[in-house]
């Protein structure tokens, strides 16, 4: 696969739903990819990336932004509270707001800086014990609490259970977002982004299908 091939599949998936192709943002997930692959995608003109690790992003993106200009980088990995300050300086959006202690920390940082990245609340749609995220039944209250702290919650994010059909999870996330008046839906990865688009995804997070398989060192 390649960037062009994924963009073309995105366009086809949107057309099948009568959606404008611009209504879905393609986040190229560049975590642990060799730098030359990331530069290649930047040279093709792509400007929206996703990272999972604060330190890796910090080592990579200040330089690449200096070289390529306005690039948006979204945090899509678990965020430790003690890295929140660095994260709000580095990222344009954080997709993994998954607990109250992090919301409180981000609210404090937003006050001090008079700015905040856009936020997505991560929902544990499969109620998996080992997975981060707010449980579906707790999400309305959590979103309300974030709003009461003036946090810019743009939408919801989920990572469906690996062994299951993703569609019911995407559907559930879309329902929770709709009843909370949230327009952003961060869902869909290399293996299921077309299904996510069919269920209303506004941000798809695609890594290996663009860059090739990740090799963890
Ligand atoms: C790594 C990752 C992705 C991208 O996964 P691919 O299967 O390579 O497309 C998407 N979302 C999250 C949260 C990830 O950690």
PDB file of N, CA, C and O in Angstrom, residues 112-149:
ATOM      1  N   UNK A 112      -3.236  27.866  32.185  1.00  0.00           N
ATOM      2  CA  UNK A 112      -1.926  28.523  32.220  1.00  0.00           C
ATOM      3  C   UNK A 112      -1.516  29.016  30.842  1.00  0.00           C
ATOM      4  O   UNK A 112      -0.982  30.109  30.703  1.00  0.00           O
ATOM      5  N   UNK A 113      -1.778  28.181  29.827  1.00  0.00           N
ATOM      6  CA  UNK A 113      -1.298  28.522  28.489  1.00  0.00           C
ATOM      7  C   UNK A 113      -2.326  29.307  27.689  1.00  0.00           C
ATOM      8  O   UNK A 113      -2.034  29.763  26.586  1.00  0.00           O
ATOM      9  N   UNK A 114      -3.559  29.412  28.178  1.00  0.00           N
ATOM     10  CA  UNK A 114      -4.657  30.017  27.428  1.00  0.00           C
ATOM     11  C   UNK A 114      -4.816  29.361  26.061  1.00  0.00           C
ATOM     12  O   UNK A 114      -5.148  30.009  25.068  1.00  0.00           O
ATOM     13  N   UNK A 115      -4.554  28.082  25.996  1.00  0.00           N
ATOM     14  CA  UNK A 115      -4.705  27.317  24.756  1.00  0.00           C
ATOM     15  C   UNK A 115      -4.726  25.842  25.126  1.00  0.00           C
ATOM     16  O   UNK A 115      -4.197  25.452  26.166  1.00  0.00           O
ATOM     17  N   UNK A 116      -5.332  25.053  24.262  1.00  0.00           N
ATOM     18  CA  UNK A 116      -5.344  23.605  24.483  1.00  0.00           C
ATOM     19  C   UNK A 116      -5.427  22.898  23.143  1.00  0.00           C
ATOM     20  O   UNK A 116      -6.063  23.399  22.220  1.00  0.00           O
ATOM     21  N   UNK A 117      -4.786  21.737  23.037  1.00  0.00           N
ATOM     22  CA  UNK A 117      -5.032  20.929  21.847  1.00  0.00           C
ATOM     23  C   UNK A 117      -6.504  20.516  21.814  1.00  0.00           C
ATOM     24  O   UNK A 117      -7.176  20.501  22.842  1.00  0.00           O
ATOM     25  N   UNK A 118      -6.999  20.180  20.617  1.00  0.00           N
ATOM     26  CA  UNK A 118      -8.324  19.583  20.515  1.00  0.00           C
ATOM     27  C   UNK A 118      -8.293  18.229  21.218  1.00  0.00           C
ATOM     28  O   UNK A 118      -7.269  17.536  21.178  1.00  0.00           O
ATOM     29  N   UNK A 119      -9.403  17.842  21.846  1.00  0.00           N
ATOM     30  CA  UNK A 119      -9.397  16.612  22.625  1.00  0.00           C
ATOM     31  C   UNK A 119     -10.461  15.634  22.154  1.00  0.00           C
ATOM     32  O   UNK A 119     -11.576  16.029  21.779  1.00  0.00           O
ATOM     33  N   UNK A 120     -10.100  14.357  22.191  1.00  0.00           N
ATOM     34  CA  UNK A 120     -11.031  13.265  21.951  1.00  0.00           C
ATOM     35  C   UNK A 120     -11.053  12.411  23.210  1.00  0.00           C
ATOM     36  O   UNK A 120     -10.001  12.071  23.754  1.00  0.00           O
ATOM     37  N   UNK A 121     -12.233  12.067  23.667  1.00  0.00           N
ATOM     38  CA  UNK A 121     -12.363  11.173  24.812  1.00  0.00           C
ATOM     39  C   UNK A 121     -12.312   9.733  24.295  1.00  0.00           C
ATOM     40  O   UNK A 121     -13.076   9.349  23.400  1.00  0.00           O
ATOM     41  N   UNK A 122     -11.385   8.960  24.860  1.00  0.00           N
ATOM     42  CA  UNK A 122     -11.269   7.549  24.458  1.00  0.00           C
ATOM     43  C   UNK A 122     -12.314   6.728  25.194  1.00  0.00           C
ATOM     44  O   UNK A 122     -12.398   6.768  26.425  1.00  0.00           O
ATOM     45  N   UNK A 123     -13.102   5.989  24.427  1.00  0.00           N
ATOM     46  CA  UNK A 123     -14.165   5.166  25.001  1.00  0.00           C
ATOM     47  C   UNK A 123     -13.805   3.694  24.821  1.00  0.00           C
ATOM     48  O   UNK A 123     -13.456   3.258  23.727  1.00  0.00           O
ATOM     49  N   UNK A 124     -13.886   2.959  25.900  1.00  0.00           N
ATOM     50  CA  UNK A 124     -13.589   1.518  25.903  1.00  0.00           C
ATOM     51  C   UNK A 124     -14.868   0.780  25.502  1.00  0.00           C
ATOM     52  O   UNK A 124     -15.570   0.219  26.342  1.00  0.00           O
ATOM     53  N   UNK A 125     -15.159   0.805  24.195  1.00  0.00           N
ATOM     54  CA  UNK A 125     -16.468   0.326  23.721  1.00  0.00           C
ATOM     55  C   UNK A 125     -16.685  -1.157  24.001  1.00  0.00           C
ATOM     56  O   UNK A 125     -17.824  -1.605  24.128  1.00  0.00           O
ATOM     57  N   UNK A 126     -15.589  -1.917  24.093  1.00  0.00           N
ATOM     58  CA  UNK A 126     -15.717  -3.345  24.371  1.00  0.00           C
ATOM     59  C   UNK A 126     -15.646  -3.662  25.853  1.00  0.00           C
ATOM     60  O   UNK A 126     -15.651  -4.833  26.234  1.00  0.00           O
ATOM     61  N   UNK A 127     -15.575  -2.613  26.702  1.00  0.00           N
ATOM     62  CA  UNK A 127     -15.434  -2.792  28.155  1.00  0.00           C
ATOM     63  C   UNK A 127     -14.362  -3.837  28.470  1.00  0.00           C
ATOM     64  O   UNK A 127     -14.560  -4.704  29.326  1.00  0.00           O
ATOM     65  N   UNK A 128     -13.228  -3.735  27.780  1.00  0.00           N
ATOM     66  CA  UNK A 128     -12.139  -4.688  28.010  1.00  0.00           C
ATOM     67  C   UNK A 128     -11.355  -4.254  29.247  1.00  0.00           C
ATOM     68  O   UNK A 128     -10.927  -3.097  29.335  1.00  0.00           O
ATOM     69  N   UNK A 129     -11.155  -5.174  30.203  1.00  0.00           N
ATOM     70  CA  UNK A 129     -10.507  -4.790  31.462  1.00  0.00           C
ATOM     71  C   UNK A 129      -9.089  -4.234  31.271  1.00  0.00           C
ATOM     72  O   UNK A 129      -8.667  -3.352  32.017  1.00  0.00           O
ATOM     73  N   UNK A 130      -8.359  -4.746  30.277  1.00  0.00           N
ATOM     74  CA  UNK A 130      -6.965  -4.324  30.115  1.00  0.00           C
ATOM     75  C   UNK A 130      -6.839  -3.051  29.290  1.00  0.00           C
ATOM     76  O   UNK A 130      -5.751  -2.510  29.135  1.00  0.00           O
ATOM     77  N   UNK A 131      -7.937  -2.568  28.737  1.00  0.00           N
ATOM     78  CA  UNK A 131      -7.853  -1.444  27.804  1.00  0.00           C
ATOM     79  C   UNK A 131      -8.240  -0.127  28.465  1.00  0.00           C
ATOM     80  O   UNK A 131      -9.146  -0.087  29.301  1.00  0.00           O
ATOM     81  N   UNK A 132      -7.534   0.931  28.062  1.00  0.00           N
ATOM     82  CA  UNK A 132      -7.835   2.255  28.586  1.00  0.00           C
ATOM     83  C   UNK A 132      -9.147   2.755  28.001  1.00  0.00           C
ATOM     84  O   UNK A 132      -9.643   2.230  27.008  1.00  0.00           O
ATOM     85  N   UNK A 133      -9.688   3.772  28.634  1.00  0.00           N
ATOM     86  CA  UNK A 133     -10.874   4.414  28.084  1.00  0.00           C
ATOM     87  C   UNK A 133     -12.009   4.457  29.078  1.00  0.00           C
ATOM     88  O   UNK A 133     -12.068   3.685  30.029  1.00  0.00           O
ATOM     89  N   UNK A 134     -12.916   5.399  28.828  1.00  0.00           N
ATOM     90  CA  UNK A 134     -14.105   5.552  29.657  1.00  0.00           C
ATOM     91  C   UNK A 134     -15.132   4.511  29.204  1.00  0.00           C
ATOM     92  O   UNK A 134     -15.298   4.281  28.006  1.00  0.00           O
ATOM     93  N   UNK A 135     -15.811   3.875  30.149  1.00  0.00           N
ATOM     94  CA  UNK A 135     -16.832   2.896  29.777  1.00  0.00           C
ATOM     95  C   UNK A 135     -18.004   3.609  29.099  1.00  0.00           C
ATOM     96  O   UNK A 135     -18.317   4.763  29.430  1.00  0.00           O
ATOM     97  N   UNK A 136     -18.646   2.938  28.151  1.00  0.00           N
ATOM     98  CA  UNK A 136     -19.749   3.581  27.421  1.00  0.00           C
ATOM     99  C   UNK A 136     -20.790   4.238  28.348  1.00  0.00           C
ATOM    100  O   UNK A 136     -21.201   5.373  28.111  1.00  0.00           O
ATOM    101  N   UNK A 137     -21.169   3.542  29.408  1.00  0.00           N
ATOM    102  CA  UNK A 137     -22.197   4.082  30.304  1.00  0.00           C
ATOM    103  C   UNK A 137     -21.729   5.294  31.100  1.00  0.00           C
ATOM    104  O   UNK A 137     -22.552   6.020  31.659  1.00  0.00           O
ATOM    105  N   UNK A 138     -20.425   5.481  31.185  1.00  0.00           N
ATOM    106  CA  UNK A 138     -19.891   6.604  31.968  1.00  0.00           C
ATOM    107  C   UNK A 138     -19.523   7.802  31.098  1.00  0.00           C
ATOM    108  O   UNK A 138     -19.101   8.848  31.613  1.00  0.00           O
ATOM    109  N   UNK A 139     -19.657   7.638  29.780  1.00  0.00           N
ATOM    110  CA  UNK A 139     -19.106   8.663  28.882  1.00  0.00           C
ATOM    111  C   UNK A 139     -19.883   9.976  28.926  1.00  0.00           C
ATOM    112  O   UNK A 139     -19.281  11.057  28.919  1.00  0.00           O
ATOM    113  N   UNK A 140     -21.212   9.922  28.987  1.00  0.00           N
ATOM    114  CA  UNK A 140     -21.988  11.176  29.016  1.00  0.00           C
ATOM    115  C   UNK A 140     -21.545  12.050  30.199  1.00  0.00           C
ATOM    116  O   UNK A 140     -21.306  13.248  30.045  1.00  0.00           O
ATOM    117  N   UNK A 141     -21.425  11.419  31.365  1.00  0.00           N
ATOM    118  CA  UNK A 141     -21.037  12.177  32.561  1.00  0.00           C
ATOM    119  C   UNK A 141     -19.607  12.705  32.432  1.00  0.00           C
ATOM    120  O   UNK A 141     -19.317  13.847  32.815  1.00  0.00           O
ATOM    121  N   UNK A 142     -18.734  11.893  31.862  1.00  0.00           N
ATOM    122  CA  UNK A 142     -17.337  12.320  31.713  1.00  0.00           C
ATOM    123  C   UNK A 142     -17.234  13.517  30.771  1.00  0.00           C
ATOM    124  O   UNK A 142     -16.534  14.498  31.066  1.00  0.00           O
ATOM    125  N   UNK A 143     -17.938  13.449  29.655  1.00  0.00           N
ATOM    126  CA  UNK A 143     -17.910  14.568  28.699  1.00  0.00           C
ATOM    127  C   UNK A 143     -18.450  15.835  29.367  1.00  0.00           C
ATOM    128  O   UNK A 143     -17.887  16.929  29.211  1.00  0.00           O
ATOM    129  N   UNK A 144     -19.521  15.682  30.135  1.00  0.00           N
ATOM    130  CA  UNK A 144     -20.096  16.844  30.825  1.00  0.00           C
ATOM    131  C   UNK A 144     -19.091  17.449  31.797  1.00  0.00           C
ATOM    132  O   UNK A 144     -18.949  18.680  31.885  1.00  0.00           O
ATOM    133  N   UNK A 145     -18.362  16.603  32.504  1.00  0.00           N
ATOM    134  CA  UNK A 145     -17.363  17.113  33.446  1.00  0.00           C
ATOM    135  C   UNK A 145     -16.231  17.830  32.719  1.00  0.00           C
ATOM    136  O   UNK A 145     -15.739  18.862  33.175  1.00  0.00           O
ATOM    137  N   UNK A 146     -15.813  17.282  31.582  1.00  0.00           N
ATOM    138  CA  UNK A 146     -14.759  17.946  30.790  1.00  0.00           C
ATOM    139  C   UNK A 146     -15.230  19.311  30.315  1.00  0.00           C
ATOM    140  O   UNK A 146     -14.492  20.295  30.355  1.00  0.00           O
ATOM    141  N   UNK A 147     -16.476  19.369  29.857  1.00  0.00           N
ATOM    142  CA  UNK A 147     -17.020  20.652  29.379  1.00  0.00           C
ATOM    143  C   UNK A 147     -17.104  21.660  30.520  1.00  0.00           C
ATOM    144  O   UNK A 147     -16.842  22.844  30.337  1.00  0.00           O
ATOM    145  N   UNK A 148     -17.448  21.172  31.707  1.00  0.00           N
ATOM    146  CA  UNK A 148     -17.525  22.066  32.862  1.00  0.00           C
ATOM    147  C   UNK A 148     -16.151  22.642  33.199  1.00  0.00           C
ATOM    148  O   UNK A 148     -16.044  23.709  33.794  1.00  0.00           O
ATOM    149  N   UNK A 149     -15.095  21.946  32.803  1.00  0.00           N
ATOM    150  CA  UNK A 149     -13.717  22.441  33.006  1.00  0.00           C
ATOM    151  C   UNK A 149     -13.223  23.234  31.799  1.00  0.00           C
ATOM    152  O   UNK A 149     -12.043  23.534  31.704  1.00  0.00           O
TER     153      UNK A 149
END
